[in-house]
Amino acid sequence: MKRAISIGFALVFVAVLVSGAMAFGPGYGMGNGMMAGNLTPEQAQKFAQFQKDILPLRQKMLQLKTELMILRTQATPDWNAIAAKQKEMVDVRTEIQKKASEAGITNLGPGLCRGGKGMGMIGMGRMGM
């Protein structure tokens, strides 16, 4: 039974990581400030490098979201573990923001961590999930 659960979790985890990696494409996660088609080649190259640099952080965020979902769906949720996982997610978001600042990327707008859908976490003044 434990082995089946472990295999199931591993399959879900891999599927989440693969779907997140495959979602990277033109325009993915650029937010309002970068979606305009008036980027210079230099700006486009800088942003492409930024996306490449934060890919491990985005994958980590997907992993943390999956783990948080699993923690929340337990019969008796461990609220301390949930709080710790949420703090890890905030730390990853902060790291993405730092990398954006270091790369000179400004005006990211909503969607950097959510693939351009809905109210994003960066630039919106909230810590949603």
Tab-separated table of C-alpha atoms in Angstrom:
chain	number	residue	atom	x	y	z
A	1	MET	CA	0.000	0.000	0.000
A	2	LYS	CA	2.762	2.450	0.935
A	3	ARG	CA	4.602	1.587	-2.249
A	4	ALA	CA	1.512	2.324	-4.369
A	5	ILE	CA	1.040	5.682	-2.653
A	6	SER	CA	4.712	6.548	-3.171
A	7	ILE	CA	4.537	5.627	-6.846
A	8	GLY	CA	1.333	7.642	-7.269
A	9	PHE	CA	2.884	10.687	-5.607
A	10	ALA	CA	5.998	10.387	-7.776
A	11	LEU	CA	3.886	10.223	-10.952
A	12	VAL	CA	1.870	13.283	-9.958
A	13	PHE	CA	5.046	15.139	-9.063
A	14	VAL	CA	6.705	14.353	-12.404
A	15	ALA	CA	3.549	15.292	-14.304
A	16	VAL	CA	3.411	18.660	-12.552
A	17	LEU	CA	7.067	19.390	-13.270
A	18	VAL	CA	6.798	18.338	-16.912
A	19	SER	CA	3.647	20.363	-17.505
A	20	GLY	CA	5.288	23.414	-15.950
A	21	ALA	CA	8.396	23.038	-18.064
A	22	MET	CA	6.369	22.471	-21.240
A	23	ALA	CA	4.298	25.553	-20.555
A	24	PHE	CA	7.331	27.763	-21.117
A	25	GLY	CA	6.852	29.182	-24.541
A	26	PRO	CA	6.632	32.537	-26.244
A	27	GLY	CA	4.837	34.951	-23.959
A	28	TYR	CA	4.537	32.577	-21.022
A	29	GLY	CA	4.557	34.331	-17.700
A	30	MET	CA	5.657	37.689	-18.986
A	31	GLY	CA	3.031	39.691	-17.170
A	32	ASN	CA	1.509	42.943	-18.377
A	33	GLY	CA	4.723	44.904	-18.565
A	34	MET	CA	6.554	42.534	-20.916
A	35	MET	CA	3.741	41.323	-23.166
A	36	ALA	CA	3.780	44.348	-25.413
A	37	GLY	CA	5.252	43.511	-28.782
A	38	ASN	CA	7.548	46.528	-28.687
A	39	LEU	CA	10.533	44.915	-26.961
A	40	THR	CA	13.905	45.620	-28.449
A	41	PRO	CA	15.985	42.566	-29.346
A	42	GLU	CA	18.218	43.357	-26.356
A	43	GLN	CA	15.237	43.477	-23.984
A	44	ALA	CA	13.816	40.257	-25.415
A	45	GLN	CA	17.175	38.530	-24.988
A	46	LYS	CA	17.499	39.817	-21.413
A	47	PHE	CA	14.043	38.551	-20.555
A	48	ALA	CA	14.657	35.167	-22.198
A	49	GLN	CA	17.802	34.789	-20.090
A	50	PHE	CA	15.844	35.800	-16.982
A	51	GLN	CA	13.234	33.108	-17.727
A	52	LYS	CA	15.989	30.549	-18.150
A	53	ASP	CA	17.596	31.629	-14.866
A	54	ILE	CA	14.385	31.310	-12.855
A	55	LEU	CA	13.290	27.956	-14.321
A	56	PRO	CA	14.633	25.996	-11.310
A	57	LEU	CA	12.768	28.370	-8.991
A	58	ARG	CA	9.548	27.923	-10.963
A	59	GLN	CA	9.962	24.152	-10.774
A	60	LYS	CA	10.553	24.448	-7.023
A	61	MET	CA	7.362	26.503	-6.747
A	62	LEU	CA	5.386	23.785	-8.556
A	63	GLN	CA	6.867	21.169	-6.238
A	64	LEU	CA	5.952	23.221	-3.164
A	65	LYS	CA	2.395	23.786	-4.424
A	66	THR	CA	1.987	20.042	-4.930
A	67	GLU	CA	3.338	19.286	-1.470
A	68	LEU	CA	1.096	21.961	0.054
A	69	MET	CA	-1.938	20.485	-1.679
A	70	ILE	CA	-1.073	17.060	-0.282
A	71	LEU	CA	-0.631	18.484	3.222
A	72	ARG	CA	-3.974	20.269	3.044
A	73	THR	CA	-5.872	17.179	1.910
A	74	GLN	CA	-4.745	14.983	4.816
A	75	ALA	CA	-7.472	13.684	7.119
A	76	THR	CA	-5.875	15.655	9.962
A	77	PRO	CA	-3.827	18.484	8.432
A	78	ASP	CA	-0.558	19.387	10.145
A	79	TRP	CA	-0.946	23.162	10.308
A	80	ASN	CA	2.663	23.705	11.354
A	81	ALA	CA	3.875	21.833	8.260
A	82	ILE	CA	1.429	23.815	6.089
A	83	ALA	CA	2.707	27.103	7.531
A	84	ALA	CA	6.315	26.027	6.935
A	85	LYS	CA	5.523	25.067	3.326
A	86	GLN	CA	3.829	28.439	2.752
A	87	LYS	CA	6.907	30.194	4.124
A	88	GLU	CA	9.070	28.231	1.682
A	89	MET	CA	6.814	29.433	-1.140
A	90	VAL	CA	7.207	33.045	-0.018
A	91	ASP	CA	10.982	32.567	0.034
A	92	VAL	CA	10.937	31.253	-3.554
A	93	ARG	CA	8.775	34.190	-4.699
A	94	THR	CA	11.197	36.585	-3.015
A	95	GLU	CA	14.132	34.935	-4.793
A	96	ILE	CA	12.372	35.358	-8.149
A	97	GLN	CA	11.788	39.026	-7.355
A	98	LYS	CA	15.466	39.473	-6.428
A	99	LYS	CA	16.579	37.866	-9.692
A	100	ALA	CA	14.207	40.128	-11.621
A	101	SER	CA	15.672	43.174	-9.914
A	102	GLU	CA	19.246	42.015	-10.535
A	103	ALA	CA	18.421	41.425	-14.214
A	104	GLY	CA	16.939	44.898	-14.522
A	105	ILE	CA	13.501	43.482	-15.306
A	106	THR	CA	10.862	45.981	-14.213
A	107	ASN	CA	7.107	46.230	-14.480
A	108	LEU	CA	6.558	42.476	-14.397
A	109	GLY	CA	2.886	42.825	-13.631
A	110	PRO	CA	0.623	39.909	-12.801
A	111	GLY	CA	1.369	36.425	-13.905
A	112	LEU	CA	5.089	35.814	-13.553
A	113	CYS	CA	4.532	32.867	-11.248
A	114	ARG	CA	1.216	31.833	-12.773
A	115	GLY	CA	1.860	31.789	-16.464
A	116	GLY	CA	0.132	35.089	-17.191
A	117	LYS	CA	-3.239	33.937	-15.859
A	118	GLY	CA	-5.236	35.710	-13.231
A	119	MET	CA	-3.904	37.947	-10.516
A	120	GLY	CA	-0.215	37.184	-10.238
A	121	MET	CA	1.959	37.336	-7.201
A	122	ILE	CA	4.654	39.710	-8.326
A	123	GLY	CA	3.762	43.348	-8.628
A	124	MET	CA	0.265	42.935	-7.200
A	125	GLY	CA	1.034	43.513	-3.526
A	126	ARG	CA	-0.459	40.237	-2.390
A	127	MET	CA	0.792	36.809	-1.493
A	128	GLY	CA	-1.864	34.618	-3.126
A	129	MET	CA	-1.432	31.004	-4.138
